[in-house]
CSV table of C-alpha atoms in Angstrom, one decimal:
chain,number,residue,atom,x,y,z
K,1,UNK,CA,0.0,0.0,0.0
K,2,UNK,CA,1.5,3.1,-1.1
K,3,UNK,CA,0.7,6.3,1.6
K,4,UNK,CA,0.8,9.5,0.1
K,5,UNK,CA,0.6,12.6,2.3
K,6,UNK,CA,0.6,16.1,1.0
K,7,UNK,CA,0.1,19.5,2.8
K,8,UNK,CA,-1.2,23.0,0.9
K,9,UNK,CA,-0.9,26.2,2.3
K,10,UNK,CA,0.4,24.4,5.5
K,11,UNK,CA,3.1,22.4,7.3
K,12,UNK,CA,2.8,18.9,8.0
K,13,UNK,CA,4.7,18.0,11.3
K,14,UNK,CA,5.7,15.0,12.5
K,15,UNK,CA,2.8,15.0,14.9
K,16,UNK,CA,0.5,15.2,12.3
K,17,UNK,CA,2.2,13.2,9.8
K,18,UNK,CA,2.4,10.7,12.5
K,19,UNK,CA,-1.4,10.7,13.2
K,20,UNK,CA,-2.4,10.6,9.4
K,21,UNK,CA,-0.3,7.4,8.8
K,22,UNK,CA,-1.3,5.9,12.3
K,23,UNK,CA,-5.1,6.5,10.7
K,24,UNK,CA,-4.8,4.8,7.5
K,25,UNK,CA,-3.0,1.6,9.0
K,26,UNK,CA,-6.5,1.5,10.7
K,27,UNK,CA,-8.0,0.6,7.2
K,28,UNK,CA,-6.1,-2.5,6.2
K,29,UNK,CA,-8.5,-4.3,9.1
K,30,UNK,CA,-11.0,-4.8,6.2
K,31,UNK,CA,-8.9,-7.0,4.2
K,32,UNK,CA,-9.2,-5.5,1.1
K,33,UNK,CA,-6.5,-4.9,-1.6
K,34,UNK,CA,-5.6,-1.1,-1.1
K,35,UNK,CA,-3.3,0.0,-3.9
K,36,UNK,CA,-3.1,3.6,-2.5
K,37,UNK,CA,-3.8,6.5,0.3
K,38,UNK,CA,-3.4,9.7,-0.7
K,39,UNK,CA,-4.2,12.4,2.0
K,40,UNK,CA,-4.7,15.9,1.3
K,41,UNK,CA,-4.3,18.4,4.4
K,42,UNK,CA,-5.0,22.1,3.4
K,43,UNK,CA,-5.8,24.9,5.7
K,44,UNK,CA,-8.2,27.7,4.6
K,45,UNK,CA,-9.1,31.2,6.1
K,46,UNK,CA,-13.5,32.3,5.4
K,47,UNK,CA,-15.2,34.6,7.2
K,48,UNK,CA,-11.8,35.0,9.6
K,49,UNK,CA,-11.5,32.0,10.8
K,50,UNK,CA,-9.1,29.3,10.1
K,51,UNK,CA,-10.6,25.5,8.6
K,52,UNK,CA,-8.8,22.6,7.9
K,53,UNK,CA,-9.5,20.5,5.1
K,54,UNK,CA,-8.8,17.1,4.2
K,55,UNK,CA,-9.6,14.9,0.8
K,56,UNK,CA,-8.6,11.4,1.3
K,57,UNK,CA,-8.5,9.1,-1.6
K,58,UNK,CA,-8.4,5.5,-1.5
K,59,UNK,CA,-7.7,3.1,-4.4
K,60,UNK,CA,-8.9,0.0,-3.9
K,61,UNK,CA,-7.9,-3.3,-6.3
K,62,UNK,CA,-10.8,-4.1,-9.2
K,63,UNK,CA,-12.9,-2.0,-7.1
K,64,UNK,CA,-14.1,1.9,-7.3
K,65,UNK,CA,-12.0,4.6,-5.3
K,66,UNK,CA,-13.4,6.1,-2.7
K,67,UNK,CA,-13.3,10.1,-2.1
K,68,UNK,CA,-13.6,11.4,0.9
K,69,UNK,CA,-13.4,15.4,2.2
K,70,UNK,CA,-14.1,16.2,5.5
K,71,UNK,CA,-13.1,20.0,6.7
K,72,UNK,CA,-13.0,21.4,10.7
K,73,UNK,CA,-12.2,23.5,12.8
K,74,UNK,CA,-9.7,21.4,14.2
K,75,UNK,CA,-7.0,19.4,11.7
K,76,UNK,CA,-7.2,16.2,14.0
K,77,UNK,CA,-10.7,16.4,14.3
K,78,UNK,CA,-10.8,16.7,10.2
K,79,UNK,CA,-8.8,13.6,9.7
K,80,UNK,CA,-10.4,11.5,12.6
K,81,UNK,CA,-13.7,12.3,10.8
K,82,UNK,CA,-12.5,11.5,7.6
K,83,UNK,CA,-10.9,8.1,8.8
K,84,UNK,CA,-14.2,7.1,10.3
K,85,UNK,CA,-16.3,7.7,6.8
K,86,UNK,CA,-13.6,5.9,5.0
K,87,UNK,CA,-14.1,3.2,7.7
K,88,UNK,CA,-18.1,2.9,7.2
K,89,UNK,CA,-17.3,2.7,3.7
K,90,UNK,CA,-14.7,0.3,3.1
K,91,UNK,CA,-17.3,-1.7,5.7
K,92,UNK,CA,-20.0,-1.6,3.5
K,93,UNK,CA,-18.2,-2.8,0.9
K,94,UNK,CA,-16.6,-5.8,2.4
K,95,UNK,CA,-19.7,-6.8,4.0
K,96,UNK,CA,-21.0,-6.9,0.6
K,97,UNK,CA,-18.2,-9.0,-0.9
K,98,UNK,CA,-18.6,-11.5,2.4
K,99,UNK,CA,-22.7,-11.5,2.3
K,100,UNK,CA,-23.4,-11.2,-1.3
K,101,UNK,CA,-22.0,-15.0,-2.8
K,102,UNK,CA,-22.9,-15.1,-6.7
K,103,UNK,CA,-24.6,-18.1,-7.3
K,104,UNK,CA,-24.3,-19.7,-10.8
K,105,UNK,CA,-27.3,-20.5,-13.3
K,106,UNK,CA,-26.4,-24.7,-12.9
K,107,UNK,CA,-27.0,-24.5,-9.1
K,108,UNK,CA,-30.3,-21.9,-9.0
K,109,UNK,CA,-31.7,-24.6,-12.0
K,110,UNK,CA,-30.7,-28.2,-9.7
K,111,UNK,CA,-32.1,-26.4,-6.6
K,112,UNK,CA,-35.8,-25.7,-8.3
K,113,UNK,CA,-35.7,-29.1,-9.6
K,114,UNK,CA,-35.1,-30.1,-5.5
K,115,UNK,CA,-37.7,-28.0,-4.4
K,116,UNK,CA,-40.1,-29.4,-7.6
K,117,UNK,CA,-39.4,-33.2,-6.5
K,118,UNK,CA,-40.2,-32.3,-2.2
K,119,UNK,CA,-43.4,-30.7,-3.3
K,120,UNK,CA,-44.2,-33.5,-5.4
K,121,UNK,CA,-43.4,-36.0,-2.5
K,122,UNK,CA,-45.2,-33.9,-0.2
K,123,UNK,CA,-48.6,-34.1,-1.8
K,124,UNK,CA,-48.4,-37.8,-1.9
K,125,UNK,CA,-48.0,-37.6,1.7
K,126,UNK,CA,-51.5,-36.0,2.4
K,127,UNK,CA,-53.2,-38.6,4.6
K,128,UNK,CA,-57.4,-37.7,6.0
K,129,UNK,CA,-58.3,-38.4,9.4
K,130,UNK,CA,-61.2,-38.1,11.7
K,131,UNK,CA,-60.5,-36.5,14.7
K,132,UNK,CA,-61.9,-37.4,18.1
K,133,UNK,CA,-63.3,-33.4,18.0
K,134,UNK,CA,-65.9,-34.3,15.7
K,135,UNK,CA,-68.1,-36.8,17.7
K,136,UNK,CA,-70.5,-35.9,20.8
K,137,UNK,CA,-69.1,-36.2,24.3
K,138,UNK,CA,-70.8,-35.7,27.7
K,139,UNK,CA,-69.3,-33.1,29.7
K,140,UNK,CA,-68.8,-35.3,32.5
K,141,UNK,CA,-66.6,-37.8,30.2
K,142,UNK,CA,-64.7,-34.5,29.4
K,143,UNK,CA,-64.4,-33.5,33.2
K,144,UNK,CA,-63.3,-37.0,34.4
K,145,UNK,CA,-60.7,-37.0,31.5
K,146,UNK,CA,-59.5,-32.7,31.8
K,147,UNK,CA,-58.9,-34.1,35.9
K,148,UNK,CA,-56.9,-37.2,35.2
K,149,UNK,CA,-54.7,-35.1,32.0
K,150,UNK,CA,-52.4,-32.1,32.9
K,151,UNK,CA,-54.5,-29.9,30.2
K,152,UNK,CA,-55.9,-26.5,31.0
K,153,UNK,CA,-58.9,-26.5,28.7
K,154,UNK,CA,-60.5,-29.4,26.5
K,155,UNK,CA,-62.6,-28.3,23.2
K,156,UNK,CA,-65.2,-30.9,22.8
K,157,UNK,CA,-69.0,-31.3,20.8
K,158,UNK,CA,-71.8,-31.8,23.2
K,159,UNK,CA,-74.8,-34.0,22.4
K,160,UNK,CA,-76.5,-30.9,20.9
K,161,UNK,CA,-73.8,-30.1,18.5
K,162,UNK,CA,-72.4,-27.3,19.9
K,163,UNK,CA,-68.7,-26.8,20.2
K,164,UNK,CA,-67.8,-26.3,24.0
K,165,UNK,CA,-65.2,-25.7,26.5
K,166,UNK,CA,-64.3,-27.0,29.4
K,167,UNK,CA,-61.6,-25.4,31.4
K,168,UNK,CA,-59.7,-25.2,34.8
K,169,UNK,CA,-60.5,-21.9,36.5
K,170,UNK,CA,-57.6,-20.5,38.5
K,171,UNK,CA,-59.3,-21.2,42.2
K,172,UNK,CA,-59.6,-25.0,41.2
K,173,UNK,CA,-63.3,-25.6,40.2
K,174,UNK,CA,-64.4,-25.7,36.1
K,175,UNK,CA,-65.5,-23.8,33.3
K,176,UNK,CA,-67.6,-24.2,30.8
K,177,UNK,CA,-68.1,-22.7,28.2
């Protein structure tokens, strides 16, 4: 990775040219092939005050570049912020790269024909049967069976077929519904 830093209409220290490079060895954490970082620091005077500029350009292998210009009060402040969006960026992208697997045409074609073959199979599988719901109970047959079961409630037809229920009320006795 080739670091480029370049100051206009200011001085780079050693403070500050440590910081800068300290900053982008933060970046090769993503594991992407970074060509190069070129950092611009330029200071500027509006409305009588001073701001501090930076562009940061990153070129990234078989991938766009990514521009970044951040300005502050504050130089450190200025790269820090510019750092972090170049950060959020390169995250993005290898989140992408890790997330978003290309799938070829053979595989997308032999998984429908799967998914064809278990529906198929599943329809075979379809089997009626009558349920014990659907013939008339006494309710006391019910309560003998809802006392000897660790159920709450028991949905039932009565002899005049209506669908009832009989359930276990929280002070011990029954409901019925």
């Amino acid at each position: 990775m080739n670091i480029s830093l370049t100051g206009r209409h200011l001085e780079l220290t050693d403070a500050i040219k440590e910081h800068m490079t300290a900053s982008i060895e933060t970046l090769k954490k993503f594991n992407m092939d970074i060509i190069s970082v070129n950092m611009v620091a330029s200071a500027q005077t509006k409305k009588g005050k001073e701001h501090s500029f930076i562009e940061l350009i990153i070129n990234l292998a078989h991938k766009n570049s990514i521009i970044i210009k951040q300005n502050d009060e504050d130089l450190y402040a200025a790269i820090d912020l510019a750092i972090s969006r170049a950060q959020k960026a390169m995250r993005r992208m290898h989140d992408k790269d890790v997330e978003h697997h290309k799938v070829g045409l053979n595989a997308v074609k032999a998984e429908s024909v799967d998914v064809k073959e278990s529906a198929d199979e599943q329809e075979d599988e379809i089997v009626p049967v009558e349920l014990d719901l659907y013939k008339p109970r006494e309710v006391e047959d019910v309560l003998n069976d809802l006392k000897d079961s660790d159920k709450m409630f028991e949905i039932f037809i009565d002899n005049e077929d209506k669908t009832r229920v009989l359930y276990k009320r929280n002070d011990g006795k029954f409901g019925l519904y």
